[in-house]
Coordinates of N, CA, C and O and ligand atoms in Angstrom, one line a residue:
M157 N -19.5 -45.0 -6.8 CA -19.0 -45.4 -9.1 C -18.3 -47.1 -9.0 O -16.9 -47.1 -8.4
S158 N -18.8 -47.9 -9.5 CA -17.6 -48.7 -10.0 C -16.6 -48.3 -11.7 O -17.5 -48.2 -12.0
C159 N -15.3 -48.5 -10.9 CA -14.6 -48.2 -12.8 C -14.8 -49.0 -13.0 O -14.8 -50.3 -13.6
S160 N -14.3 -48.2 -14.7 CA -14.1 -50.1 -16.1 C -13.2 -48.9 -16.9 O -12.8 -48.0 -16.6
S161 N -12.7 -49.8 -18.1 CA -11.9 -49.2 -18.8 C -11.8 -48.3 -19.6 O -11.0 -47.6 -20.5
E162 N -13.3 -48.4 -19.4 CA -13.2 -47.0 -20.4 C -13.4 -45.9 -20.1 O -13.4 -44.8 -20.8
T163 N -13.8 -45.6 -18.0 CA -13.8 -44.2 -17.7 C -12.7 -44.2 -16.7 O -12.7 -45.5 -16.1
S164 N -12.3 -43.6 -16.6 CA -12.0 -42.8 -15.0 C -12.6 -43.0 -14.1 O -14.0 -42.7 -14.0
C165 N -11.6 -43.5 -13.0 CA -12.5 -43.1 -11.5 C -12.0 -43.0 -10.4 O -10.8 -43.6 -10.4
G166 N -12.0 -42.7 -9.2 CA -11.4 -42.3 -8.1 C -10.4 -41.2 -8.4 O -9.8 -40.6 -9.4
G167 N -10.3 -40.6 -7.9 CA -8.8 -39.9 -6.9 C -9.1 -38.4 -8.1 O -10.5 -37.9 -8.3
G168 N -8.3 -37.6 -7.6 CA -8.8 -36.4 -8.5 C -8.5 -36.1 -10.0 O -7.9 -36.8 -10.3
R169 N -7.8 -34.8 -9.8 CA -7.5 -34.9 -11.3 C -5.7 -35.2 -12.0 O -5.2 -34.6 -11.0
G170 N -5.1 -35.1 -12.8 CA -3.9 -35.3 -12.7 C -3.6 -37.0 -12.8 O -3.8 -37.6 -12.4
I171 N -1.8 -36.4 -12.3 CA -1.3 -38.2 -12.0 C -1.6 -38.5 -10.9 O -1.3 -37.9 -9.9
P172 N -2.6 -39.3 -10.4 CA -2.5 -39.6 -9.0 C -1.3 -40.5 -8.7 O -0.6 -41.1 -9.0
S173 N -1.7 -39.8 -6.9 CA -0.1 -40.2 -6.2 C -0.8 -41.4 -4.8 O -0.2 -42.8 -4.6
K174 N -2.0 -40.9 -4.7 CA -2.7 -41.7 -3.6 C -4.7 -43.0 -4.2 O -5.1 -41.7 -5.0
C175 N -4.9 -44.3 -4.2 CA -6.2 -44.8 -3.9 C -6.8 -43.8 -3.3 O -5.7 -43.5 -2.2
V176 N -8.6 -44.0 -3.9 CA -9.2 -43.5 -2.0 C -8.5 -44.1 -1.4 O -8.8 -44.0 0.1
C177 N -8.0 -45.8 -1.3 CA -7.8 -46.2 0.1 C -6.9 -46.2 -0.1 O -6.4 -46.6 1.8
G178 N -6.1 -45.1 -0.4 CA -4.8 -44.6 0.5 C -3.3 -45.6 0.2 O -2.4 -45.1 0.4
L179 N -4.0 -46.4 -0.3 CA -3.0 -47.4 -0.9 C -2.3 -46.3 -2.3 O -2.6 -45.7 -2.8
P180 N -0.2 -46.9 -2.8 CA -0.9 -45.8 -4.0 C -0.5 -46.7 -5.2 O -1.7 -47.4 -5.1
T181 N -0.5 -45.5 -6.4 CA -1.4 -46.3 -7.2 C 0.5 -46.7 -8.4 O 1.0 -45.7 -8.4
I182 N -0.3 -47.5 -8.8 CA 1.2 -48.1 -9.9 C 0.2 -47.7 -10.9 O -0.6 -48.7 -11.3
I183 N 1.6 -47.8 -11.9 CA 1.0 -48.1 -13.5 C 1.1 -50.2 -13.9 O 2.1 -50.3 -13.5
F184 N -0.3 -50.0 -14.7 CA -0.1 -51.3 -15.3 C 0.0 -50.8 -16.4 O -0.7 -49.8 -17.2
T185 N 0.1 -52.5 -17.2 CA -0.1 -52.1 -18.9 C -0.5 -52.9 -19.2 O -1.2 -54.2 -18.7
S186 N -2.2 -52.4 -19.7 CA -3.4 -52.9 -20.2 C -3.3 -53.9 -21.1 O -1.9 -54.1 -22.2
K187 N -3.8 -55.4 -21.4 CA -3.3 -56.9 -22.1 C -4.6 -57.0 -22.9 O -4.9 -58.0 -23.2
T188 N -5.8 -56.2 -23.1 CA -6.7 -56.4 -23.4 C -6.7 -56.6 -25.2 O -6.4 -55.7 -25.5
Q189 N -8.0 -56.5 -25.7 CA -8.1 -56.6 -27.1 C -7.8 -55.0 -26.9 O -7.6 -55.2 -28.9
D190 N -9.1 -54.7 -26.7 CA -9.7 -53.1 -27.3 C -8.0 -52.4 -27.0 O -7.5 -51.3 -28.0
N191 N -7.8 -52.4 -25.8 CA -6.7 -51.7 -25.6 C -5.3 -52.6 -24.8 O -4.7 -52.8 -24.0
P192 N -5.0 -53.0 -26.3 CA -3.2 -53.7 -25.9 C -1.7 -52.5 -25.6 O -2.0 -52.2 -26.5
G193 N -1.1 -53.0 -24.4 CA 0.2 -52.5 -24.2 C 0.0 -50.9 -24.4 O 0.6 -50.5 -24.1
R194 N -1.7 -50.5 -23.9 CA -1.9 -49.3 -23.3 C -2.0 -49.3 -21.3 O -2.3 -50.2 -21.0
P195 N -0.8 -47.6 -21.2 CA -0.6 -47.9 -20.0 C -2.2 -47.5 -19.3 O -2.6 -46.1 -19.4
F196 N -2.3 -48.0 -17.3 CA -3.1 -47.4 -16.5 C -2.7 -47.2 -15.1 O -2.2 -47.9 -15.0
F197 N -3.3 -45.8 -14.2 CA -3.0 -46.2 -13.5 C -4.0 -47.3 -12.6 O -5.2 -47.4 -12.6
R198 N -4.1 -47.8 -11.6 CA -4.8 -48.6 -10.8 C -4.1 -49.0 -9.7 O -2.9 -48.3 -9.2
C199 N -5.6 -49.1 -8.1 CA -4.6 -48.8 -6.8 C -4.4 -50.2 -7.0 O -3.6 -51.2 -7.5
A200 N -2.6 -50.0 -5.9 CA -1.9 -50.9 -6.1 C -2.3 -52.8 -4.9 O -1.8 -53.7 -5.3
S201 N -4.0 -52.3 -4.7 CA -4.5 -53.6 -3.9 C -4.8 -54.4 -5.5 O -5.9 -54.9 -5.1
K202 N -4.9 -53.7 -6.0 CA -5.6 -54.3 -7.7 C -6.7 -54.6 -8.3 O -7.4 -55.3 -8.7
R203 N -7.3 -54.2 -7.4 CA -9.2 -54.0 -7.1 C -9.1 -52.6 -7.8 O -9.5 -51.0 -7.8
D204 N -10.4 -52.8 -9.2 CA -10.4 -52.1 -10.3 C -11.1 -51.0 -10.4 O -11.7 -49.7 -10.3
D205 N -12.4 -51.7 -8.7 CA -13.4 -50.5 -8.3 C -12.7 -49.4 -7.5 O -13.5 -48.2 -6.8
H206 N -11.3 -49.2 -7.1 CA -10.4 -48.8 -6.3 C -10.8 -47.6 -6.9 O -10.6 -46.0 -6.9
F207 N -9.4 -47.7 -8.1 CA -8.9 -47.0 -9.1 C -8.4 -47.2 -10.4 O -7.9 -48.1 -10.2
F208 N -8.7 -45.7 -11.7 CA -8.7 -46.5 -12.5 C -8.8 -45.4 -13.2 O -9.8 -44.3 -13.1
K209 N -7.3 -44.8 -14.0 CA -7.2 -44.2 -15.2 C -6.4 -44.3 -16.5 O -4.8 -45.4 -15.5
W210 N -6.8 -43.6 -17.5 CA -5.4 -44.2 -18.3 C -4.6 -43.4 -18.0 O -4.4 -42.3 -18.1
V211 N -2.7 -44.2 -18.6 CA -2.2 -42.7 -18.5 C -1.7 -41.5 -18.7 O -2.2 -40.8 -18.1
E212 N -2.5 -41.7 -20.1 CA -2.5 -40.9 -21.3 C -3.2 -39.3 -20.7 O -3.1 -38.6 -20.5
D213 N -4.6 -40.4 -20.4 CA -5.4 -39.3 -19.6 C -4.8 -38.8 -18.6 O -5.2 -37.1 -18.2
A214 N -4.2 -38.4 -17.7 CA -3.5 -38.4 -15.7 C -2.8 -37.6 -16.6 O -2.9 -36.4 -16.3
V215 N -2.0 -37.9 -17.5 CA -1.5 -37.0 -18.2 C -1.5 -35.6 -19.0 O -0.9 -34.2 -19.0
L216 N -2.4 -36.1 -19.5 CA -3.0 -34.9 -20.5 C -4.2 -34.1 -19.3 O -3.2 -32.4 -19.5
E217 N -4.9 -34.2 -18.7 CA -4.9 -33.4 -17.2 C -3.8 -32.3 -17.1 O -4.3 -31.7 -16.0
E218 N -2.7 -33.1 -16.2 CA -1.7 -32.5 -15.8 C -1.2 -31.2 -16.4 O -1.0 -30.7 -16.7
V219 N -1.5 -31.5 -18.3 CA -0.7 -30.4 -18.5 C -1.7 -29.3 -18.6 O -1.0 -28.0 -18.7
E220 N -2.9 -29.9 -18.6 CA -4.3 -28.5 -19.0 C -4.3 -28.0 -17.8 O -4.6 -27.1 -17.3
E221 N -4.3 -28.4 -16.3 CA -3.2 -28.4 -14.8 C -2.6 -27.3 -15.0 O -2.6 -25.8 -14.2
L222 N -1.8 -27.9 -15.3 CA -0.1 -26.1 -15.6 C -0.5 -25.8 -16.4 O -0.1 -24.7 -16.7
K223 N -1.4 -26.1 -17.3 CA -1.7 -24.4 -18.5 C -2.6 -23.9 -17.7 O -1.8 -22.3 -17.3
D224 N -3.7 -24.6 -16.3 CA -4.0 -23.0 -16.0 C -3.7 -22.1 -14.9 O -3.2 -21.1 -15.0
V225 N -1.8 -23.5 -14.2 CA -1.7 -22.4 -13.5 C -0.6 -21.7 -13.9 O -0.7 -20.5 -13.6
S226 N -0.1 -22.0 -15.2 CA 0.9 -21.0 -16.0 C -0.2 -20.0 -16.5 O 1.1 -18.8 -16.4
L227 N -1.5 -20.0 -17.1 CA -2.3 -18.4 -17.0 C -2.0 -18.1 -15.4 O -2.2 -17.2 -15.8
K228 N -2.9 -18.3 -14.2 CA -3.2 -17.7 -13.2 C -1.1 -17.3 -12.9 O -1.6 -15.7 -12.4
I229 N -0.2 -18.0 -13.3 CA 1.0 -17.5 -12.2 C 1.2 -15.8 -13.9 O 1.9 -14.7 -13.2
K230 N 0.9 -15.7 -15.2 CA 0.6 -14.5 -15.9 C 0.1 -13.3 -15.5 O 0.1 -12.6 -15.2
S231 N -1.2 -13.7 -15.3 CA -2.5 -13.1 -14.1 C -2.1 -12.3 -13.8 O -1.6 -11.0 -13.7
E232 N -1.3 -13.2 -12.4 CA -0.4 -12.6 -11.3 C 0.6 -12.0 -11.5 O 0.8 -10.6 -11.5
A233 N 1.5 -12.0 -12.7 CA 2.4 -10.8 -13.1 C 1.7 -9.9 -13.5 O 2.7 -8.5 -13.6
D234 N 1.2 -10.3 -14.8 CA 0.4 -8.7 -15.4 C 0.0 -7.6 -14.2 O 0.2 -7.0 -13.7
E235 N -0.3 -8.5 -12.8 CA -1.0 -7.7 -11.6 C -0.1 -6.4 -10.9 O -0.3 -5.7 -11.1
F236 N 0.9 -7.9 -11.1 CA 2.2 -7.4 -9.8 C 2.8 -6.3 -10.4 O 3.3 -5.3 -10.6
K237 N 2.6 -6.1 -12.5 CA 3.3 -5.5 -12.7 C 2.6 -3.8 -12.9 O 3.2 -3.2 -12.6
E238 N 1.8 -3.6 -13.1 CA -0.1 -3.1 -12.8 C 0.6 -2.1 -11.9 O 0.6 -1.2 -11.9
M239 N 0.1 -2.9 -10.3 CA 0.6 -3.1 -9.6 C 2.4 -2.1 -9.4 O 2.1 -0.4 -9.0
L240 N 3.1 -2.4 -10.0 CA 5.1 -2.4 -10.4 C 4.5 -1.3 -10.3 O 4.8 0.5 -9.5
L241 N 3.6 -0.3 -11.7 CA 3.4 0.7 -12.3 C 2.5 1.8 -11.6 O 3.0 2.6 -11.7
K242 N 2.0 1.8 -10.8 CA 0.8 1.8 -10.2 C 1.8 2.8 -9.1 O 1.9 3.8 -9.3
T243 N 2.9 2.2 -9.0 CA 3.3 2.3 -7.3 C 4.7 3.5 -8.2 O 4.9 4.7 -7.2
K244 N 5.1 3.3 -8.7 CA 5.7 3.7 -9.8 C 5.6 5.4 -9.9 O 6.3 6.6 -9.7
S245 N 3.9 5.6 -10.7 CA 3.6 6.3 -10.7 C 3.2 7.7 -9.5 O 3.4 8.3 -9.4
E246 N 2.7 6.6 -8.7 CA 2.4 7.5 -7.7 C 3.7 7.9 -6.6 O 3.6 9.2 -5.5
V247 N 5.3 6.9 -6.5 CA 5.7 7.9 -6.7 C 7.1 8.8 -6.7 O 6.5 10.1 -6.2
E248 N 6.3 9.0 -8.6 CA 6.6 9.8 -9.3 C 5.8 11.5 -8.9 O 6.3 12.0 -8.2
E249 N 4.6 11.1 -8.4 CA 3.9 12.6 -7.6 C 4.5 12.7 -6.8 O 3.5 13.5 -5.9
F250 N 5.1 11.9 -5.9 CA 5.6 11.6 -4.2 C 6.8 12.6 -4.7 O 6.6 14.1 -4.0
K251 N 6.8 12.9 -5.7 CA 8.2 13.0 -5.4 C 8.3 14.8 -6.3 O 8.6 15.8 -5.6
T252 N 7.0 14.7 -7.0 CA 6.7 16.2 -7.7 C 6.4 16.8 -6.7 O 6.5 18.4 -6.2
V253 N 4.9 16.0 -5.0 CA 4.7 17.3 -4.1 C 6.3 17.5 -3.7 O 6.4 18.7 -3.0
I254 N 6.8 16.8 -3.2 CA 7.6 17.1 -2.8 C 8.6 18.2 -3.2 O 9.5 19.4 -2.3
G255 N 9.0 18.3 -4.2 CA 9.8 18.8 -5.1 C 8.6 20.3 -5.0 O 9.9 21.8 -4.7
D256 N 7.7 20.5 -5.2 CA 6.5 22.2 -4.9 C 7.1 22.1 -3.2 O 7.1 23.9 -2.7
V257 N 6.8 21.7 -2.3 CA 7.1 22.2 -1.0 C 7.9 22.8 -0.9 O 8.3 24.4 0.1
M258 N 9.2 22.0 -1.6 CA 11.1 22.6 -1.3 C 11.0 23.9 -2.1 O 10.9 24.3 -1.5
E259 N 10.1 23.7 -3.4 CA 10.2 25.1 -3.9 C 9.3 26.6 -2.8 O 9.7 27.2 -3.2
A260 N 8.4 26.3 -2.4 CA 8.0 26.6 -2.2 C 8.4 27.3 -0.3 O 8.9 28.7 0.0
Q261 N 9.4 26.5 0.0 CA 9.7 26.5 0.6 C 11.2 27.4 0.8 O 11.5 29.0 1.5
M262 N 12.2 27.6 -0.2 CA 12.7 28.4 -1.2 C 12.7 29.2 -0.8 O 13.2 30.6 -0.6
W263 N 10.8 30.0 -1.6 CA 10.6 30.6 -1.9 C 9.9 31.5 -0.6 O 10.6 32.5 -0.9
S264 N 9.3 31.2 0.7 CA 9.3 32.0 1.7 C 11.1 32.5 2.5 O 11.0 33.1 2.9
K265 N 11.7 31.0 2.4 CA 13.0 32.1 2.8 C 13.9 32.8 1.9 O 14.2 34.4 2.8
K266 N 13.7 33.2 0.5 CA 13.6 34.1 0.1 C 13.2 35.3 0.2 O 14.0 36.4 0.5
E267 N 11.7 34.9 0.3 CA 10.9 36.3 0.7 C 11.0 36.6 2.3 O 10.9 38.3 2.6
I268 N 11.7 35.3 3.3 CA 11.4 35.8 4.7 C 13.2 37.1 4.6 O 13.5 38.1 5.3
W269 N 14.4 36.5 3.5 CA 15.4 37.6 3.5 C 14.9 38.9 2.5 O 15.5 39.5 2.8
K270 N 14.4 39.2 1.7 CA 13.2 40.2 1.2 C 13.3 40.3 2.3 O 12.8 42.5 2.5
L271 N 12.4 41.0 3.4 CA 11.3 41.2 4.4 C 13.2 42.0 4.9 O 12.6 42.8 5.8
K272 N 13.8 40.6 5.9 CA 14.4 41.1 6.9 C 15.4 42.3 5.8 O 16.2 43.7 7.0
I273 N 15.7 42.2 4.8 CA 16.4 43.3 4.7 C 15.7 44.7 3.7 O 15.8 45.9 4.9
M274 N 14.0 44.8 3.5 CA 14.0 45.8 4.4 C 13.6 46.3 5.4 O 13.4 47.3 5.4
I275 N 13.2 45.7 6.2 CA 13.4 45.8 7.9 C 14.7 46.3 8.2 O 14.8 47.7 8.4
K276 N 16.2 46.6 8.1 CA 17.2 46.3 7.2 C 17.3 48.0 7.2 O 17.4 49.4 7.4
V277 N 16.8 48.1 5.5 CA 16.4 49.4 5.0 C 15.4 50.5 5.8 O 16.4 51.6 6.2
F278 N 14.7 50.0 6.4 CA 13.6 50.8 7.0 C 14.4 52.1 8.4 O 14.7 53.0 8.3
F279 N 15.0 51.0 9.2 CA 15.5 51.0 10.6 C 16.6 52.1 9.6 O 17.0 52.7 10.8
S280 N 17.5 51.7 9.3 CA 18.8 52.5 9.0 C 18.4 53.5 8.0 O 18.9 55.0 8.6
W281 N 16.8 54.3 7.3 CA 16.7 55.1 7.1 C 15.6 56.1 8.1 O 15.9 57.1 8.1
A282 N 14.9 55.4 8.6 CA 14.7 56.1 10.2 C 15.6 56.8 10.9 O 15.5 57.6 11.2
F283 N 16.7 55.5 11.4 CA 18.1 56.1 12.4 C 18.5 57.3 11.7 O 18.4 58.8 12.5
F284 N 18.7 57.6 10.1 CA 19.5 58.9 9.6 C 18.3 59.7 9.6 O 19.4 60.7 9.8
M285 N 17.3 59.5 9.0 CA 16.3 60.7 9.5 C 16.1 61.2 11.1 O 15.9 62.1 10.7
S286 N 16.6 60.2 12.0 CA 16.3 61.2 12.8 C 17.5 62.0 13.8 O 17.6 62.9 14.5
I287 N 18.7 61.5 13.4 CA 20.5 62.1 13.0 C 19.6 63.9 12.3 O 19.9 64.4 12.7
C288 N 19.4 63.5 10.9 CA 19.1 64.4 10.1 C 18.4 65.6 11.2 O 18.8 66.7 11.2
V289 N 17.1 65.0 11.7 CA 16.2 66.4 12.0 C 17.3 66.8 13.4 O 16.8 67.5 14.0
V290 N 17.6 66.0 14.5 CA 18.5 66.4 15.3 C 19.6 66.9 15.4 O 19.3 67.8 15.8
F291 N 19.8 67.0 13.9 CA 20.9 67.6 13.4 C 20.7 69.1 13.5 O 20.9 70.4 13.5
L292 N 19.8 69.1 12.6 CA 18.8 70.2 12.0 C 18.0 71.3 13.0 O 18.1 72.4 13.4
M293 N 17.9 70.5 13.7 CA 17.1 70.6 15.5 C 17.7 71.8 16.3 O 17.8 73.5 16.4
F294 N 19.4 71.3 16.1 CA 20.5 71.7 17.1 C 20.6 72.5 16.2 O 21.5 74.0 16.1
R295 N 21.1 72.5 14.5 CA 21.5 73.8 14.0 C 20.7 75.4 14.4 O 21.2 75.9 14.6
K296 N 18.8 74.8 14.1 CA 18.3 76.0 14.6 C 18.0 76.7 15.8 O 18.2 77.6 15.7
A297 N 18.9 75.3 16.6 CA 18.6 76.3 17.6 C 19.8 77.2 17.7 O 20.2 78.2 18.5
N298 N 20.9 76.6 17.3 CA 22.9 77.4 17.3 C 22.0 78.4 16.3 O 22.3 79.9 17.1
A299 N 21.1 78.5 15.6 CA 20.8 80.0 14.4 C 20.6 81.3 14.9 O 20.6 82.1 15.8
K300 N 19.6 80.4 16.8 CA 18.4 81.3 17.3 C 19.6 82.0 18.6 O 19.0 83.7 18.5
K301 N 20.4 81.2 18.8 CA 20.9 81.6 19.8 C 21.9 83.1 19.2 O 22.4 84.0 20.6
L302 N 22.2 82.4 17.9 CA 23.2 83.9 17.0 C 22.6 84.9 17.4 O 22.9 85.9 17.4
V303 N 21.3 84.8 16.5 CA 20.1 86.0 16.5 C 20.1 86.6 17.8 O 20.3 88.0 18.1
L304 N 19.3 85.7 19.1 CA 19.2 86.7 20.4 C 21.1 87.1 20.5 O 20.9 88.4 21.5
G305 N 21.6 87.3 20.0 CA 23.5 87.1 20.7 C 23.9 87.6 20.1 O 24.3 89.6 20.2
Y306 N 23.1 88.9 19.2 CA 23.5 89.8 18.8 C 22.8 91.5 18.3 O 22.2 91.3 19.9
Ligands
LIG517 ZN1 -7.2 -49.0 -3.6

C-alpha cells in the first residue's frame, strides 16, 4: 500500500514513534495548496510510501486510545470494588460463623458446668442418704439389743 497525503498508512494507531522500516518518524509541515501548514508524521527517510499520518489524526487516535484505556480502568476498578464488597460480605459471614461457634462453645461450657454441679449434688445426696441409712440401721440394731436386753 502506498501512502498519500489523503490517507494514513503504516504503523499502528496513535502517535507513531517508528516507521515500519525501523527509522524514527518525524513531524513535517505540509506545503501543498490543499493543506498548507498542516503538520504530518513521515518516515525519517522522507519516503512517503513508508509512512504518512496527519498529526491531528494521530492525536485523535491517541485520545481515543486513552479513552478506551480509561474506560477499561474504570471497569476494572468497578470489578475490583465489587470483589472488595464480596470479600467484605464474606468476612462478615465468617465473623457470624465464628460468633455462632463461640456461642455454642460457651453454651456447652455452661452445660458441662451444670452437669458437674448436678453430679456433685447427686453424689452429696447419695452420700448423705447412705449415712442416714447406716445411721438408721445402726440405731435399729441398738434398739433390738435393748429390747433383747430386757
Ligand atoms: Zn521508513
